[in-house]
Amino acid sequence: PGTIGGGFVEKTLTLRTAKMLKNELELLGFRVRLTRGRDCFLSLPKRALIANQLKDQKPLFVSVHYNSAPHGKANGTEVFYYPSKQRTRREASKLLARDILHSLVENFGGKSRGVKEGDFHVIRETQVPAVLVEVCFLNNDIDCALLRSRKALHKAAQGIAKGIVYYHSQQQKS
């Protein structure tokens, strides 16, 4: 189930957010493939394999999560990228993380905890620009208050989508 807190279950929120994100991006003309489109378990290696098999012109991998901290005081949004030895992938992932973080915080609310390096399997083992997005903390009252809005997940999905669109538009220019 992932993190559980504030009356929320991470796996449910992530799936809903991912489906909304997919819809947002498809409306803008992007091709989107979810690693899981229903409530099922998919191993981390399988998720990375799916990303690595994408044949799109410029594929990206975005892993959506909701966070937790032992003390419940941490709050905000953070986005991780893997500091790959492949400079092109590392820099692209870092830019994607920055663009998503900015748009997500602007659209969803809450505070920015920044772009961070992370050694998570799904972003380490992918061969394309990849990020892991932690939308907010489920065991923090401030962050959970943001989720109580009926449109909260939609705002989060729109924020992530706007970041992807901005990143994509900048890549087209270069």
PDB file of C-alpha atoms in Angstrom:
ATOM      1  CA  PRO A   1       0.000   0.000   0.000  1.00  0.00           C
ATOM      2  CA  GLY A   2       2.954   2.348   0.458  1.00  0.00           C
ATOM      3  CA  THR A   3       2.560   5.136   2.960  1.00  0.00           C
ATOM      4  CA  ILE A   4      -0.655   5.422   4.943  1.00  0.00           C
ATOM      5  CA  GLY A   5      -1.548   8.625   6.761  1.00  0.00           C
ATOM      6  CA  GLY A   6      -4.142  11.325   7.209  1.00  0.00           C
ATOM      7  CA  GLY A   7      -6.843   8.905   6.119  1.00  0.00           C
ATOM      8  CA  PHE A   8      -5.070   8.331   2.799  1.00  0.00           C
ATOM      9  CA  VAL A   9      -3.395   5.289   1.239  1.00  0.00           C
ATOM     10  CA  GLU A  10      -0.470   6.098  -1.040  1.00  0.00           C
ATOM     11  CA  LYS A  11      -1.166   3.430  -3.672  1.00  0.00           C
ATOM     12  CA  THR A  12      -4.694   4.778  -4.172  1.00  0.00           C
ATOM     13  CA  LEU A  13      -3.558   8.404  -4.437  1.00  0.00           C
ATOM     14  CA  THR A  14      -0.680   7.614  -6.774  1.00  0.00           C
ATOM     15  CA  LEU A  15      -2.867   5.618  -9.144  1.00  0.00           C
ATOM     16  CA  ARG A  16      -5.519   8.350  -9.243  1.00  0.00           C
ATOM     17  CA  THR A  17      -2.890  11.047  -9.736  1.00  0.00           C
ATOM     18  CA  ALA A  18      -1.141   9.048 -12.477  1.00  0.00           C
ATOM     19  CA  LYS A  19      -4.399   8.504 -14.364  1.00  0.00           C
ATOM     20  CA  MET A  20      -5.220  12.206 -14.153  1.00  0.00           C
ATOM     21  CA  LEU A  21      -1.694  13.059 -15.287  1.00  0.00           C
ATOM     22  CA  LYS A  22      -2.080  10.691 -18.228  1.00  0.00           C
ATOM     23  CA  ASN A  23      -5.336  12.386 -19.242  1.00  0.00           C
ATOM     24  CA  GLU A  24      -3.805  15.863 -18.932  1.00  0.00           C
ATOM     25  CA  LEU A  25      -0.831  14.927 -21.111  1.00  0.00           C
ATOM     26  CA  GLU A  26      -2.901  13.086 -23.722  1.00  0.00           C
ATOM     27  CA  LEU A  27      -5.130  16.144 -24.104  1.00  0.00           C
ATOM     28  CA  LEU A  28      -1.939  18.009 -24.995  1.00  0.00           C
ATOM     29  CA  GLY A  29      -0.938  15.440 -27.596  1.00  0.00           C
ATOM     30  CA  PHE A  30       1.562  13.371 -25.610  1.00  0.00           C
ATOM     31  CA  ARG A  31       1.690   9.579 -25.800  1.00  0.00           C
ATOM     32  CA  VAL A  32       1.559   8.201 -22.257  1.00  0.00           C
ATOM     33  CA  ARG A  33       2.083   4.714 -20.940  1.00  0.00           C
ATOM     34  CA  LEU A  34       1.378   3.878 -17.311  1.00  0.00           C
ATOM     35  CA  THR A  35       3.436   1.163 -15.673  1.00  0.00           C
ATOM     36  CA  ARG A  36       0.257   0.213 -13.828  1.00  0.00           C
ATOM     37  CA  GLY A  37      -3.226   1.285 -14.840  1.00  0.00           C
ATOM     38  CA  ARG A  38      -5.025  -0.647 -12.101  1.00  0.00           C
ATOM     39  CA  ASP A  39      -4.450  -1.577  -8.468  1.00  0.00           C
ATOM     40  CA  CYS A  40      -1.830  -4.297  -8.860  1.00  0.00           C
ATOM     41  CA  PHE A  41       1.732  -4.884  -7.716  1.00  0.00           C
ATOM     42  CA  LEU A  42       4.521  -4.347 -10.221  1.00  0.00           C
ATOM     43  CA  SER A  43       8.143  -4.933  -9.189  1.00  0.00           C
ATOM     44  CA  LEU A  44      10.639  -2.094  -9.416  1.00  0.00           C
ATOM     45  CA  PRO A  45      12.744  -3.905 -12.058  1.00  0.00           C
ATOM     46  CA  LYS A  46       9.593  -4.426 -14.168  1.00  0.00           C
ATOM     47  CA  ARG A  47       8.764  -0.702 -13.953  1.00  0.00           C
ATOM     48  CA  ALA A  48      12.259   0.250 -15.125  1.00  0.00           C
ATOM     49  CA  LEU A  49      12.082  -2.348 -17.900  1.00  0.00           C
ATOM     50  CA  ILE A  50       8.827  -0.835 -19.195  1.00  0.00           C
ATOM     51  CA  ALA A  51      10.492   2.588 -19.346  1.00  0.00           C
ATOM     52  CA  ASN A  52      13.539   1.192 -21.100  1.00  0.00           C
ATOM     53  CA  GLN A  53      11.399  -0.449 -23.777  1.00  0.00           C
ATOM     54  CA  LEU A  54       9.704   2.805 -24.796  1.00  0.00           C
ATOM     55  CA  LYS A  55      10.275   3.562 -28.445  1.00  0.00           C
ATOM     56  CA  ASP A  56       9.028   7.142 -28.407  1.00  0.00           C
ATOM     57  CA  GLN A  57      11.176   9.856 -29.896  1.00  0.00           C
ATOM     58  CA  LYS A  58      12.090  11.423 -26.535  1.00  0.00           C
ATOM     59  CA  PRO A  59      10.739   9.228 -23.730  1.00  0.00           C
ATOM     60  CA  LEU A  60      10.613  10.310 -20.088  1.00  0.00           C
ATOM     61  CA  PHE A  61       9.926   8.374 -16.901  1.00  0.00           C
ATOM     62  CA  VAL A  62       7.993  10.037 -14.068  1.00  0.00           C
ATOM     63  CA  SER A  63       7.308   8.069 -10.896  1.00  0.00           C
ATOM     64  CA  VAL A  64       4.568   9.618  -8.723  1.00  0.00           C
ATOM     65  CA  HIS A  65       4.584   9.119  -4.942  1.00  0.00           C
ATOM     66  CA  TYR A  66       3.282  10.546  -1.694  1.00  0.00           C
ATOM     67  CA  ASN A  67       5.781  10.841   1.134  1.00  0.00           C
ATOM     68  CA  SER A  68       6.069  10.043   4.832  1.00  0.00           C
ATOM     69  CA  ALA A  69       8.541  10.945   7.550  1.00  0.00           C
ATOM     70  CA  PRO A  70       9.069   9.301  10.947  1.00  0.00           C
ATOM     71  CA  HIS A  71       8.281  12.424  12.974  1.00  0.00           C
ATOM     72  CA  GLY A  72       5.371  13.846  10.925  1.00  0.00           C
ATOM     73  CA  LYS A  73       6.828  17.358  10.896  1.00  0.00           C
ATOM     74  CA  ALA A  74       8.280  17.233   7.378  1.00  0.00           C
ATOM     75  CA  ASN A  75       6.071  18.752   4.699  1.00  0.00           C
ATOM     76  CA  GLY A  76       6.225  19.889   1.113  1.00  0.00           C
ATOM     77  CA  THR A  77       7.081  18.626  -2.330  1.00  0.00           C
ATOM     78  CA  GLU A  78      10.390  17.209  -3.497  1.00  0.00           C
ATOM     79  CA  VAL A  79      11.553  15.710  -6.765  1.00  0.00           C
ATOM     80  CA  PHE A  80      14.458  13.278  -7.098  1.00  0.00           C
ATOM     81  CA  TYR A  81      16.712  12.446 -10.035  1.00  0.00           C
ATOM     82  CA  TYR A  82      19.551   9.935 -10.235  1.00  0.00           C
ATOM     83  CA  PRO A  83      23.052  11.430 -10.600  1.00  0.00           C
ATOM     84  CA  SER A  84      23.957   9.142 -13.511  1.00  0.00           C
ATOM     85  CA  LYS A  85      27.494   9.042 -14.848  1.00  0.00           C
ATOM     86  CA  GLN A  86      25.913   9.663 -18.262  1.00  0.00           C
ATOM     87  CA  ARG A  87      26.039  13.448 -18.317  1.00  0.00           C
ATOM     88  CA  THR A  88      23.245  13.875 -20.866  1.00  0.00           C
ATOM     89  CA  ARG A  89      20.777  11.724 -18.914  1.00  0.00           C
ATOM     90  CA  ARG A  90      21.801  13.240 -15.568  1.00  0.00           C
ATOM     91  CA  GLU A  91      21.367  16.820 -16.789  1.00  0.00           C
ATOM     92  CA  ALA A  92      18.082  16.057 -18.565  1.00  0.00           C
ATOM     93  CA  SER A  93      16.708  14.344 -15.442  1.00  0.00           C
ATOM     94  CA  LYS A  94      17.790  17.264 -13.262  1.00  0.00           C
ATOM     95  CA  LEU A  95      16.091  19.781 -15.583  1.00  0.00           C
ATOM     96  CA  LEU A  96      12.931  17.659 -15.697  1.00  0.00           C
ATOM     97  CA  ALA A  97      12.931  17.485 -11.885  1.00  0.00           C
ATOM     98  CA  ARG A  98      13.339  21.254 -11.619  1.00  0.00           C
ATOM     99  CA  ASP A  99      10.549  21.986 -14.087  1.00  0.00           C
ATOM    100  CA  ILE A 100       8.121  19.549 -12.458  1.00  0.00           C
ATOM    101  CA  LEU A 101       8.912  20.812  -8.950  1.00  0.00           C
ATOM    102  CA  HIS A 102       8.341  24.438  -9.919  1.00  0.00           C
ATOM    103  CA  SER A 103       5.043  23.754 -11.687  1.00  0.00           C
ATOM    104  CA  LEU A 104       3.772  21.329  -9.060  1.00  0.00           C
ATOM    105  CA  VAL A 105       4.387  23.707  -6.147  1.00  0.00           C
ATOM    106  CA  GLU A 106       2.868  26.597  -8.117  1.00  0.00           C
ATOM    107  CA  ASN A 107      -0.243  24.611  -9.087  1.00  0.00           C
ATOM    108  CA  PHE A 108      -0.783  22.359  -6.052  1.00  0.00           C
ATOM    109  CA  GLY A 109       0.428  24.591  -3.242  1.00  0.00           C
ATOM    110  CA  GLY A 110       2.611  23.711  -0.331  1.00  0.00           C
ATOM    111  CA  LYS A 111       6.298  24.354  -0.021  1.00  0.00           C
ATOM    112  CA  SER A 112       9.218  23.287  -2.133  1.00  0.00           C
ATOM    113  CA  ARG A 113      11.722  20.938  -0.505  1.00  0.00           C
ATOM    114  CA  GLY A 114      13.835  21.166  -3.639  1.00  0.00           C
ATOM    115  CA  VAL A 115      15.292  18.981  -6.340  1.00  0.00           C
ATOM    116  CA  LYS A 116      17.434  16.235  -4.834  1.00  0.00           C
ATOM    117  CA  GLU A 117      19.695  13.449  -5.943  1.00  0.00           C
ATOM    118  CA  GLY A 118      18.262  10.033  -5.151  1.00  0.00           C
ATOM    119  CA  ASP A 119      19.341   6.443  -5.576  1.00  0.00           C
ATOM    120  CA  PHE A 120      15.916   4.883  -6.159  1.00  0.00           C
ATOM    121  CA  HIS A 121      15.758   1.782  -8.342  1.00  0.00           C
ATOM    122  CA  VAL A 122      13.231   3.143 -10.854  1.00  0.00           C
ATOM    123  CA  ILE A 123      15.235   6.272 -11.624  1.00  0.00           C
ATOM    124  CA  ARG A 124      18.646   4.608 -11.350  1.00  0.00           C
ATOM    125  CA  GLU A 125      17.851   1.714 -13.690  1.00  0.00           C
ATOM    126  CA  THR A 126      16.029   3.649 -16.395  1.00  0.00           C
ATOM    127  CA  GLN A 127      17.978   4.703 -19.464  1.00  0.00           C
ATOM    128  CA  VAL A 128      15.858   7.770 -20.180  1.00  0.00           C
ATOM    129  CA  PRO A 129      15.483  11.045 -18.265  1.00  0.00           C
ATOM    130  CA  ALA A 130      13.731   9.962 -15.073  1.00  0.00           C
ATOM    131  CA  VAL A 131      12.399  11.539 -11.886  1.00  0.00           C
ATOM    132  CA  LEU A 132      10.618  10.455  -8.740  1.00  0.00           C
ATOM    133  CA  VAL A 133       8.045  12.993  -7.539  1.00  0.00           C
ATOM    134  CA  GLU A 134       7.007  13.110  -3.875  1.00  0.00           C
ATOM    135  CA  VAL A 135       3.851  15.243  -4.044  1.00  0.00           C
ATOM    136  CA  CYS A 136       3.461  15.787  -0.300  1.00  0.00           C
ATOM    137  CA  PHE A 137       3.655  14.066   3.102  1.00  0.00           C
ATOM    138  CA  LEU A 138       0.678  11.938   4.093  1.00  0.00           C
ATOM    139  CA  ASN A 139       1.595  12.070   7.764  1.00  0.00           C
ATOM    140  CA  ASN A 140       1.735  15.860   7.966  1.00  0.00           C
ATOM    141  CA  ASP A 141      -1.356  17.895   8.855  1.00  0.00           C
ATOM    142  CA  ILE A 142      -0.392  20.842   6.621  1.00  0.00           C
ATOM    143  CA  ASP A 143       0.089  18.643   3.559  1.00  0.00           C
ATOM    144  CA  CYS A 144      -3.009  16.548   4.276  1.00  0.00           C
ATOM    145  CA  ALA A 145      -5.047  19.754   4.443  1.00  0.00           C
ATOM    146  CA  LEU A 146      -4.027  20.390   0.811  1.00  0.00           C
ATOM    147  CA  LEU A 147      -5.358  16.950  -0.131  1.00  0.00           C
ATOM    148  CA  ARG A 148      -8.755  17.537   1.472  1.00  0.00           C
ATOM    149  CA  SER A 149      -9.820  19.705  -1.463  1.00  0.00           C
ATOM    150  CA  ARG A 150     -11.934  17.838  -4.016  1.00  0.00           C
ATOM    151  CA  LYS A 151      -9.668  19.079  -6.775  1.00  0.00           C
ATOM    152  CA  ALA A 152      -6.345  18.461  -5.017  1.00  0.00           C
ATOM    153  CA  LEU A 153      -5.215  15.432  -7.005  1.00  0.00           C
ATOM    154  CA  HIS A 154      -6.234  17.137 -10.220  1.00  0.00           C
ATOM    155  CA  LYS A 155      -4.145  20.172  -9.252  1.00  0.00           C
ATOM    156  CA  ALA A 156      -1.193  17.895  -8.513  1.00  0.00           C
ATOM    157  CA  ALA A 157      -1.589  16.112 -11.865  1.00  0.00           C
ATOM    158  CA  GLN A 158      -1.896  19.425 -13.701  1.00  0.00           C
ATOM    159  CA  GLY A 159       1.213  20.726 -11.959  1.00  0.00           C
ATOM    160  CA  ILE A 160       3.262  17.694 -12.965  1.00  0.00           C
ATOM    161  CA  ALA A 161       1.897  17.917 -16.520  1.00  0.00           C
ATOM    162  CA  LYS A 162       2.781  21.610 -16.787  1.00  0.00           C
ATOM    163  CA  GLY A 163       6.324  20.817 -15.679  1.00  0.00           C
ATOM    164  CA  ILE A 164       6.634  18.081 -18.309  1.00  0.00           C
ATOM    165  CA  VAL A 165       5.241  20.380 -21.001  1.00  0.00           C
ATOM    166  CA  TYR A 166       7.664  23.152 -20.056  1.00  0.00           C
ATOM    167  CA  TYR A 167      10.593  20.717 -20.014  1.00  0.00           C
ATOM    168  CA  HIS A 168       9.544  19.327 -23.394  1.00  0.00           C
ATOM    169  CA  SER A 169       9.220  22.807 -24.930  1.00  0.00           C
ATOM    170  CA  GLN A 170      12.731  23.713 -23.719  1.00  0.00           C
ATOM    171  CA  GLN A 171      14.157  20.488 -25.177  1.00  0.00           C
ATOM    172  CA  GLN A 172      12.535  21.287 -28.543  1.00  0.00           C
ATOM    173  CA  LYS A 173      14.412  24.608 -28.609  1.00  0.00           C
ATOM    174  CA  SER A 174      17.809  23.017 -28.059  1.00  0.00           C
TER     175      SER A 174
END
